[in-house]
Amino acid sequence: MTAENLLIIAFDGLEATLVEKWNLTNLLQRIHGTYPVESEKYATPALWSAFITGLPPSSFEARFVERNVPEFLRRLAFVEAIKKLGRLVFKPRPFSVKGRYETIFEKVQPSLPYNVFSYNEEPIQFKLRLKYSIPETIGNRDKCLDACREWMTLTTELTDKFVNLLKGGDWRIAMTHFYFTDIIGHLHPPMMKKAYLEADSIAQLLRSSVDSETMVLIVSDHGMRRGVHTEYGFYSSNLVLDSKPTDITDFCSLILEWIG
């Protein structure tokens, strides 16, 4: 099986069993499955780095957000004022493999990566991640609810921008990443069904924005049950696959195979 173009829709922390339970057909597509992942060992940036490079997650550094802040300030990070000062002075930025490793976007041209975690995350999303960091937000119900609302609003904005890019750009491979499915799973699990219904609607919208011959791959880096990561990721395709992933590092080579 080969396709001329490939659209990758990445939903962070999307749980396969819930997609199946709620019969979210736009996410399930024609075929779907899971693959094992060491989600307790590796953080999200390392997993998505492995996805787009084909290198093992262990290849990537352990600290991903505030790596520019000196260690002595990290040790004092329990004081909120010091954390804010460190962010202001040292200007944290999201971890990125862009320019440091060869990815699917360099191997396949022309490419359209938009808001791809560990590659070119949008500044507005990174700011929201800092504003509502999971360790600082969990336990504060009002803050959790505010965070979920802001993430849903941002998701709509990012989706609209990506749709316009898809329709107006020249690309063989396009990819975007959505973080709200993971964030809401951590901060307010009762809202997960609403988030998954939104993810299903996004998948329908993006699939309708490309022609019927374009391969659409929907993928997650791990799952999420009761606020805890599960040890498998989800994938689905609108086309039958000759080869299927058995590890997150498989996707890079498989993508080159799928689009010939």
PDB file of C-alpha atoms in Angstrom:
ATOM      1  CA  MET A   1       0.000   0.000   0.000  1.00  0.00           C
ATOM      2  CA  THR A   2       1.351   3.432  -0.952  1.00  0.00           C
ATOM      3  CA  ALA A   3      -0.206   6.874  -1.002  1.00  0.00           C
ATOM      4  CA  GLU A   4       0.872  10.084  -2.688  1.00  0.00           C
ATOM      5  CA  ASN A   5       0.153  12.238   0.372  1.00  0.00           C
ATOM      6  CA  LEU A   6      -0.030  11.591   4.108  1.00  0.00           C
ATOM      7  CA  LEU A   7      -1.855  13.548   6.798  1.00  0.00           C
ATOM      8  CA  ILE A   8      -0.817  12.777  10.385  1.00  0.00           C
ATOM      9  CA  ILE A   9      -3.139  13.829  13.206  1.00  0.00           C
ATOM     10  CA  ALA A  10      -1.460  13.332  16.583  1.00  0.00           C
ATOM     11  CA  PHE A  11      -3.597  13.322  19.724  1.00  0.00           C
ATOM     12  CA  ASP A  12      -1.498  13.259  22.858  1.00  0.00           C
ATOM     13  CA  GLY A  13      -2.488  10.584  25.363  1.00  0.00           C
ATOM     14  CA  LEU A  14      -5.443   9.334  23.336  1.00  0.00           C
ATOM     15  CA  GLU A  15      -6.697   6.149  25.000  1.00  0.00           C
ATOM     16  CA  ALA A  16      -7.553   3.321  22.577  1.00  0.00           C
ATOM     17  CA  THR A  17     -10.059   1.604  24.871  1.00  0.00           C
ATOM     18  CA  LEU A  18     -12.077   4.801  25.282  1.00  0.00           C
ATOM     19  CA  VAL A  19     -12.098   5.520  21.548  1.00  0.00           C
ATOM     20  CA  GLU A  20     -13.481   2.012  21.053  1.00  0.00           C
ATOM     21  CA  LYS A  21     -15.908   2.208  23.966  1.00  0.00           C
ATOM     22  CA  TRP A  22     -17.442   5.438  22.705  1.00  0.00           C
ATOM     23  CA  ASN A  23     -17.324   4.220  19.078  1.00  0.00           C
ATOM     24  CA  LEU A  24     -15.664   7.354  17.766  1.00  0.00           C
ATOM     25  CA  THR A  25     -15.702   6.371  14.116  1.00  0.00           C
ATOM     26  CA  ASN A  26     -13.697   9.307  12.775  1.00  0.00           C
ATOM     27  CA  LEU A  27     -10.839   8.386  15.103  1.00  0.00           C
ATOM     28  CA  LEU A  28     -11.156   4.633  14.514  1.00  0.00           C
ATOM     29  CA  GLN A  29     -11.190   5.021  10.720  1.00  0.00           C
ATOM     30  CA  ARG A  30     -10.931   1.919   8.518  1.00  0.00           C
ATOM     31  CA  ILE A  31      -8.404   0.051  10.661  1.00  0.00           C
ATOM     32  CA  HIS A  32      -6.992   0.738  14.109  1.00  0.00           C
ATOM     33  CA  GLY A  33      -4.743  -0.848  16.693  1.00  0.00           C
ATOM     34  CA  THR A  34      -2.252  -0.286  19.496  1.00  0.00           C
ATOM     35  CA  TYR A  35       1.491  -0.605  19.967  1.00  0.00           C
ATOM     36  CA  PRO A  36       3.497  -0.962  23.225  1.00  0.00           C
ATOM     37  CA  VAL A  37       5.228   2.108  24.674  1.00  0.00           C
ATOM     38  CA  GLU A  38       7.266   2.721  27.833  1.00  0.00           C
ATOM     39  CA  SER A  39       5.180   5.717  28.885  1.00  0.00           C
ATOM     40  CA  GLU A  40       6.283   5.565  32.521  1.00  0.00           C
ATOM     41  CA  LYS A  41       9.926   5.731  31.502  1.00  0.00           C
ATOM     42  CA  TYR A  42       9.825   8.408  28.808  1.00  0.00           C
ATOM     43  CA  ALA A  43       8.200  11.838  28.745  1.00  0.00           C
ATOM     44  CA  THR A  44       6.001  13.141  25.941  1.00  0.00           C
ATOM     45  CA  PRO A  45       8.750  15.186  24.190  1.00  0.00           C
ATOM     46  CA  ALA A  46      11.019  12.124  23.996  1.00  0.00           C
ATOM     47  CA  LEU A  47       8.221   9.963  22.590  1.00  0.00           C
ATOM     48  CA  TRP A  48       7.243  12.404  19.845  1.00  0.00           C
ATOM     49  CA  SER A  49      10.923  12.957  19.048  1.00  0.00           C
ATOM     50  CA  ALA A  50      11.197   9.199  18.534  1.00  0.00           C
ATOM     51  CA  PHE A  51       8.091   9.237  16.347  1.00  0.00           C
ATOM     52  CA  ILE A  52       9.418  11.837  13.897  1.00  0.00           C
ATOM     53  CA  THR A  53      13.075  10.675  13.858  1.00  0.00           C
ATOM     54  CA  GLY A  54      12.905   6.907  14.280  1.00  0.00           C
ATOM     55  CA  LEU A  55      15.521   7.104  17.046  1.00  0.00           C
ATOM     56  CA  PRO A  56      14.867   5.530  20.467  1.00  0.00           C
ATOM     57  CA  PRO A  57      13.356   7.845  23.120  1.00  0.00           C
ATOM     58  CA  SER A  58      16.501   7.386  25.188  1.00  0.00           C
ATOM     59  CA  SER A  59      18.378   9.452  22.583  1.00  0.00           C
ATOM     60  CA  PHE A  60      16.786  12.655  23.821  1.00  0.00           C
ATOM     61  CA  GLU A  61      17.623  14.711  26.876  1.00  0.00           C
ATOM     62  CA  ALA A  62      15.619  14.324  30.066  1.00  0.00           C
ATOM     63  CA  ARG A  63      14.738  17.978  30.741  1.00  0.00           C
ATOM     64  CA  PHE A  64      12.524  19.516  28.091  1.00  0.00           C
ATOM     65  CA  VAL A  65      11.029  22.838  29.179  1.00  0.00           C
ATOM     66  CA  GLU A  66      13.267  24.724  31.567  1.00  0.00           C
ATOM     67  CA  ARG A  67      16.576  23.273  30.439  1.00  0.00           C
ATOM     68  CA  ASN A  68      18.035  26.804  30.191  1.00  0.00           C
ATOM     69  CA  VAL A  69      17.481  27.467  33.896  1.00  0.00           C
ATOM     70  CA  PRO A  70      20.576  26.722  36.040  1.00  0.00           C
ATOM     71  CA  GLU A  71      20.393  23.697  38.302  1.00  0.00           C
ATOM     72  CA  PHE A  72      20.588  25.724  41.512  1.00  0.00           C
ATOM     73  CA  LEU A  73      17.378  27.547  40.520  1.00  0.00           C
ATOM     74  CA  ARG A  74      15.660  24.294  39.646  1.00  0.00           C
ATOM     75  CA  ARG A  75      16.398  23.081  43.174  1.00  0.00           C
ATOM     76  CA  LEU A  76      14.637  26.166  44.536  1.00  0.00           C
ATOM     77  CA  ALA A  77      11.718  25.757  42.146  1.00  0.00           C
ATOM     78  CA  PHE A  78       9.309  24.900  44.941  1.00  0.00           C
ATOM     79  CA  VAL A  79       9.051  28.653  45.476  1.00  0.00           C
ATOM     80  CA  GLU A  80       6.643  29.956  42.844  1.00  0.00           C
ATOM     81  CA  ALA A  81       8.233  33.413  42.735  1.00  0.00           C
ATOM     82  CA  ILE A  82      11.640  31.931  41.966  1.00  0.00           C
ATOM     83  CA  LYS A  83      10.182  29.777  39.198  1.00  0.00           C
ATOM     84  CA  LYS A  84       8.547  32.817  37.598  1.00  0.00           C
ATOM     85  CA  LEU A  85      11.769  34.808  37.894  1.00  0.00           C
ATOM     86  CA  GLY A  86      13.745  31.982  36.308  1.00  0.00           C
ATOM     87  CA  ARG A  87      11.311  31.825  33.392  1.00  0.00           C
ATOM     88  CA  LEU A  88      11.466  35.590  32.914  1.00  0.00           C
ATOM     89  CA  VAL A  89      15.251  35.825  33.009  1.00  0.00           C
ATOM     90  CA  PHE A  90      16.200  32.624  31.220  1.00  0.00           C
ATOM     91  CA  LYS A  91      13.320  32.564  28.700  1.00  0.00           C
ATOM     92  CA  PRO A  92      12.388  28.884  28.603  1.00  0.00           C
ATOM     93  CA  ARG A  93      11.481  27.471  25.231  1.00  0.00           C
ATOM     94  CA  PRO A  94       9.991  24.161  24.165  1.00  0.00           C
ATOM     95  CA  PHE A  95      12.280  21.269  23.423  1.00  0.00           C
ATOM     96  CA  SER A  96      12.837  20.813  19.691  1.00  0.00           C
ATOM     97  CA  VAL A  97      14.774  18.384  17.520  1.00  0.00           C
ATOM     98  CA  LYS A  98      14.466  20.699  14.526  1.00  0.00           C
ATOM     99  CA  GLY A  99      17.875  21.339  13.000  1.00  0.00           C
ATOM    100  CA  ARG A 100      19.491  18.808  15.322  1.00  0.00           C
ATOM    101  CA  TYR A 101      18.121  15.537  13.955  1.00  0.00           C
ATOM    102  CA  GLU A 102      16.785  14.469  10.584  1.00  0.00           C
ATOM    103  CA  THR A 103      13.033  13.958  10.783  1.00  0.00           C
ATOM    104  CA  ILE A 104      10.241  12.832   8.489  1.00  0.00           C
ATOM    105  CA  PHE A 105       9.807  16.484   7.508  1.00  0.00           C
ATOM    106  CA  GLU A 106      13.318  16.667   6.061  1.00  0.00           C
ATOM    107  CA  LYS A 107      13.064  13.237   4.456  1.00  0.00           C
ATOM    108  CA  VAL A 108       9.785  13.978   2.684  1.00  0.00           C
ATOM    109  CA  GLN A 109       9.405  17.189   0.718  1.00  0.00           C
ATOM    110  CA  PRO A 110       7.401  19.319   0.564  1.00  0.00           C
ATOM    111  CA  SER A 111       6.241  18.929   4.152  1.00  0.00           C
ATOM    112  CA  LEU A 112       3.790  20.825   6.340  1.00  0.00           C
ATOM    113  CA  PRO A 113       4.487  20.415  10.069  1.00  0.00           C
ATOM    114  CA  TYR A 114       2.264  22.650  12.187  1.00  0.00           C
ATOM    115  CA  ASN A 115       2.423  22.802  15.979  1.00  0.00           C
ATOM    116  CA  VAL A 116       4.256  19.485  16.128  1.00  0.00           C
ATOM    117  CA  PHE A 117       5.425  18.626  19.627  1.00  0.00           C
ATOM    118  CA  SER A 118       9.241  18.437  19.871  1.00  0.00           C
ATOM    119  CA  TYR A 119       9.572  20.143  16.478  1.00  0.00           C
ATOM    120  CA  ASN A 120       7.775  23.476  16.023  1.00  0.00           C
ATOM    121  CA  GLU A 121       5.288  23.883  18.860  1.00  0.00           C
ATOM    122  CA  GLU A 122       3.326  27.131  18.578  1.00  0.00           C
ATOM    123  CA  PRO A 123       4.423  29.778  21.139  1.00  0.00           C
ATOM    124  CA  ILE A 124       0.827  30.337  22.248  1.00  0.00           C
ATOM    125  CA  GLN A 125       0.527  26.660  23.186  1.00  0.00           C
ATOM    126  CA  PHE A 126       3.839  26.640  25.016  1.00  0.00           C
ATOM    127  CA  LYS A 127       2.745  29.652  27.058  1.00  0.00           C
ATOM    128  CA  LEU A 128      -0.438  27.848  28.025  1.00  0.00           C
ATOM    129  CA  ARG A 129       1.574  24.804  29.085  1.00  0.00           C
ATOM    130  CA  LEU A 130       3.656  27.029  31.360  1.00  0.00           C
ATOM    131  CA  LYS A 131       0.587  28.801  32.715  1.00  0.00           C
ATOM    132  CA  TYR A 132      -1.112  25.543  33.639  1.00  0.00           C
ATOM    133  CA  SER A 133       1.772  23.174  34.297  1.00  0.00           C
ATOM    134  CA  ILE A 134       0.341  19.862  35.460  1.00  0.00           C
ATOM    135  CA  PRO A 135       2.167  19.613  38.838  1.00  0.00           C
ATOM    136  CA  GLU A 136       1.120  23.162  39.775  1.00  0.00           C
ATOM    137  CA  THR A 137      -2.489  22.800  38.623  1.00  0.00           C
ATOM    138  CA  ILE A 138      -3.586  19.365  39.839  1.00  0.00           C
ATOM    139  CA  GLY A 139      -5.415  19.619  43.139  1.00  0.00           C
ATOM    140  CA  ASN A 140      -6.842  23.079  42.467  1.00  0.00           C
ATOM    141  CA  ARG A 141     -10.301  22.337  41.057  1.00  0.00           C
ATOM    142  CA  ASP A 142     -11.046  25.858  39.844  1.00  0.00           C
ATOM    143  CA  LYS A 143      -7.659  26.158  38.176  1.00  0.00           C
ATOM    144  CA  CYS A 144      -8.126  22.739  36.553  1.00  0.00           C
ATOM    145  CA  LEU A 145     -11.478  23.791  35.115  1.00  0.00           C
ATOM    146  CA  ASP A 146     -10.049  27.099  33.873  1.00  0.00           C
ATOM    147  CA  ALA A 147      -7.177  25.218  32.246  1.00  0.00           C
ATOM    148  CA  CYS A 148      -9.511  22.776  30.480  1.00  0.00           C
ATOM    149  CA  ARG A 149     -11.658  25.607  29.122  1.00  0.00           C
ATOM    150  CA  GLU A 150      -8.623  27.506  27.824  1.00  0.00           C
ATOM    151  CA  TRP A 151      -7.197  24.374  26.231  1.00  0.00           C
ATOM    152  CA  MET A 152     -10.463  23.684  24.407  1.00  0.00           C
ATOM    153  CA  THR A 153     -10.566  27.274  23.143  1.00  0.00           C
ATOM    154  CA  LEU A 154      -6.970  27.126  21.963  1.00  0.00           C
ATOM    155  CA  THR A 155      -7.610  23.790  20.254  1.00  0.00           C
ATOM    156  CA  THR A 156     -10.363  25.330  18.127  1.00  0.00           C
ATOM    157  CA  GLU A 157      -8.023  28.156  17.115  1.00  0.00           C
ATOM    158  CA  LEU A 158      -5.169  25.808  16.203  1.00  0.00           C
ATOM    159  CA  THR A 159      -7.484  23.513  14.251  1.00  0.00           C
ATOM    160  CA  ASP A 160      -8.817  26.370  12.135  1.00  0.00           C
ATOM    161  CA  LYS A 161      -5.287  27.534  11.326  1.00  0.00           C
ATOM    162  CA  PHE A 162      -4.203  24.043  10.310  1.00  0.00           C
ATOM    163  CA  VAL A 163      -7.248  23.562   8.070  1.00  0.00           C
ATOM    164  CA  ASN A 164      -6.330  26.736   6.197  1.00  0.00           C
ATOM    165  CA  LEU A 165      -2.748  25.549   5.820  1.00  0.00           C
ATOM    166  CA  LEU A 166      -3.881  22.164   4.502  1.00  0.00           C
ATOM    167  CA  LYS A 167      -6.121  23.721   1.893  1.00  0.00           C
ATOM    168  CA  GLY A 168      -3.680  26.390   0.816  1.00  0.00           C
ATOM    169  CA  GLY A 169      -0.357  24.583   0.918  1.00  0.00           C
ATOM    170  CA  ASP A 170       1.657  22.268  -1.318  1.00  0.00           C
ATOM    171  CA  TRP A 171       2.671  19.210   0.711  1.00  0.00           C
ATOM    172  CA  ARG A 172       3.275  15.483   0.579  1.00  0.00           C
ATOM    173  CA  ILE A 173       3.302  15.015   4.315  1.00  0.00           C
ATOM    174  CA  ALA A 174       1.420  17.199   6.796  1.00  0.00           C
ATOM    175  CA  MET A 175       1.225  16.800  10.551  1.00  0.00           C
ATOM    176  CA  THR A 176      -0.234  18.548  13.559  1.00  0.00           C
ATOM    177  CA  HIS A 177      -0.368  17.667  17.248  1.00  0.00           C
ATOM    178  CA  PHE A 178      -3.149  18.210  19.792  1.00  0.00           C
ATOM    179  CA  TYR A 179      -2.296  18.263  23.489  1.00  0.00           C
ATOM    180  CA  PHE A 180      -5.736  18.824  25.036  1.00  0.00           C
ATOM    181  CA  THR A 181      -6.621  15.120  25.187  1.00  0.00           C
ATOM    182  CA  ASP A 182      -3.669  14.478  27.503  1.00  0.00           C
ATOM    183  CA  ILE A 183      -4.032  17.649  29.587  1.00  0.00           C
ATOM    184  CA  ILE A 184      -7.736  17.115  30.284  1.00  0.00           C
ATOM    185  CA  GLY A 185      -7.074  13.477  31.126  1.00  0.00           C
ATOM    186  CA  HIS A 186      -4.662  14.628  33.830  1.00  0.00           C
ATOM    187  CA  LEU A 187      -6.488  17.676  35.157  1.00  0.00           C
ATOM    188  CA  HIS A 188     -10.161  16.727  34.972  1.00  0.00           C
ATOM    189  CA  PRO A 189     -10.902  13.107  33.953  1.00  0.00           C
ATOM    190  CA  PRO A 190     -14.724  13.591  34.117  1.00  0.00           C
ATOM    191  CA  MET A 191     -14.331  15.856  31.072  1.00  0.00           C
ATOM    192  CA  MET A 192     -12.572  13.214  28.993  1.00  0.00           C
ATOM    193  CA  LYS A 193     -15.645  12.129  27.015  1.00  0.00           C
ATOM    194  CA  LYS A 194     -16.305  15.720  25.972  1.00  0.00           C
ATOM    195  CA  ALA A 195     -12.658  16.044  24.936  1.00  0.00           C
ATOM    196  CA  TYR A 196     -12.776  12.800  22.953  1.00  0.00           C
ATOM    197  CA  LEU A 197     -15.964  13.843  21.169  1.00  0.00           C
ATOM    198  CA  GLU A 198     -14.162  17.045  20.224  1.00  0.00           C
ATOM    199  CA  ALA A 199     -11.176  15.015  19.000  1.00  0.00           C
ATOM    200  CA  ASP A 200     -13.528  12.929  16.868  1.00  0.00           C
ATOM    201  CA  SER A 201     -15.018  16.112  15.367  1.00  0.00           C
ATOM    202  CA  ILE A 202     -11.538  17.463  14.660  1.00  0.00           C
ATOM    203  CA  ALA A 203     -10.601  14.221  12.924  1.00  0.00           C
ATOM    204  CA  GLN A 204     -13.739  14.459  10.779  1.00  0.00           C
ATOM    205  CA  LEU A 205     -12.973  18.077   9.867  1.00  0.00           C
ATOM    206  CA  LEU A 206      -9.350  17.421   8.960  1.00  0.00           C
ATOM    207  CA  ARG A 207     -10.178  14.275   7.002  1.00  0.00           C
ATOM    208  CA  SER A 208     -12.753  16.230   4.997  1.00  0.00           C
ATOM    209  CA  SER A 209     -10.123  18.895   4.245  1.00  0.00           C
ATOM    210  CA  VAL A 210      -8.029  16.510   2.126  1.00  0.00           C
ATOM    211  CA  ASP A 211      -8.895  14.407  -0.901  1.00  0.00           C
ATOM    212  CA  SER A 212     -10.054  10.820  -0.562  1.00  0.00           C
ATOM    213  CA  GLU A 213      -6.753   9.408  -1.852  1.00  0.00           C
ATOM    214  CA  THR A 214      -4.706  11.004   0.924  1.00  0.00           C
ATOM    215  CA  MET A 215      -3.654   8.601   3.646  1.00  0.00           C
ATOM    216  CA  VAL A 216      -4.772   9.773   7.092  1.00  0.00           C
ATOM    217  CA  LEU A 217      -2.841   8.440  10.081  1.00  0.00           C
ATOM    218  CA  ILE A 218      -4.202   9.201  13.556  1.00  0.00           C
ATOM    219  CA  VAL A 219      -1.783   8.398  16.361  1.00  0.00           C
ATOM    220  CA  SER A 220      -1.127   8.855  20.077  1.00  0.00           C
ATOM    221  CA  ASP A 221       2.101   8.535  22.038  1.00  0.00           C
ATOM    222  CA  HIS A 222       0.404   6.612  24.874  1.00  0.00           C
ATOM    223  CA  GLY A 223      -3.025   6.182  26.433  1.00  0.00           C
ATOM    224  CA  MET A 224      -4.657   7.565  29.570  1.00  0.00           C
ATOM    225  CA  ARG A 225      -6.848   5.916  32.206  1.00  0.00           C
ATOM    226  CA  ARG A 226      -7.963   7.689  35.399  1.00  0.00           C
ATOM    227  CA  GLY A 227      -5.266  10.321  34.992  1.00  0.00           C
ATOM    228  CA  VAL A 228      -2.448   7.794  34.554  1.00  0.00           C
ATOM    229  CA  HIS A 229      -0.583   6.982  31.325  1.00  0.00           C
ATOM    230  CA  THR A 230      -1.146   3.521  29.874  1.00  0.00           C
ATOM    231  CA  GLU A 231       1.627   1.438  28.337  1.00  0.00           C
ATOM    232  CA  TYR A 232       0.390   1.504  24.742  1.00  0.00           C
ATOM    233  CA  GLY A 233      -0.299   4.016  22.031  1.00  0.00           C
ATOM    234  CA  PHE A 234      -3.150   4.195  19.517  1.00  0.00           C
ATOM    235  CA  TYR A 235      -3.064   4.398  15.748  1.00  0.00           C
ATOM    236  CA  SER A 236      -5.619   4.265  12.958  1.00  0.00           C
ATOM    237  CA  SER A 237      -5.609   4.590   9.175  1.00  0.00           C
ATOM    238  CA  ASN A 238      -8.161   5.221   6.463  1.00  0.00           C
ATOM    239  CA  LEU A 239      -6.212   2.771   4.279  1.00  0.00           C
ATOM    240  CA  VAL A 240      -5.296  -0.867   4.863  1.00  0.00           C
ATOM    241  CA  LEU A 241      -1.703  -1.164   6.079  1.00  0.00           C
ATOM    242  CA  ASP A 242       0.717  -3.793   4.783  1.00  0.00           C
ATOM    243  CA  SER A 243       3.007  -3.137   7.743  1.00  0.00           C
ATOM    244  CA  LYS A 244       1.989  -2.084  11.232  1.00  0.00           C
ATOM    245  CA  PRO A 245       3.949  -0.419  14.053  1.00  0.00           C
ATOM    246  CA  THR A 246       5.239  -2.455  16.981  1.00  0.00           C
ATOM    247  CA  ASP A 247       7.135   0.451  18.559  1.00  0.00           C
ATOM    248  CA  ILE A 248       6.995   4.232  18.371  1.00  0.00           C
ATOM    249  CA  THR A 249      10.334   4.216  16.513  1.00  0.00           C
ATOM    250  CA  ASP A 250       8.725   2.198  13.689  1.00  0.00           C
ATOM    251  CA  PHE A 251       6.611   5.076  12.427  1.00  0.00           C
ATOM    252  CA  CYS A 252       9.436   6.990  10.755  1.00  0.00           C
ATOM    253  CA  SER A 253      10.405   4.152   8.411  1.00  0.00           C
ATOM    254  CA  LEU A 254       6.791   3.068   7.944  1.00  0.00           C
ATOM    255  CA  ILE A 255       5.794   6.551   6.878  1.00  0.00           C
ATOM    256  CA  LEU A 256       8.446   6.497   4.158  1.00  0.00           C
ATOM    257  CA  GLU A 257       7.111   3.110   3.082  1.00  0.00           C
ATOM    258  CA  TRP A 258       3.467   4.182   3.140  1.00  0.00           C
ATOM    259  CA  ILE A 259       4.000   7.194   0.893  1.00  0.00           C
ATOM    260  CA  GLY A 260       6.372   5.405  -1.435  1.00  0.00           C
TER     261      GLY A 260
END
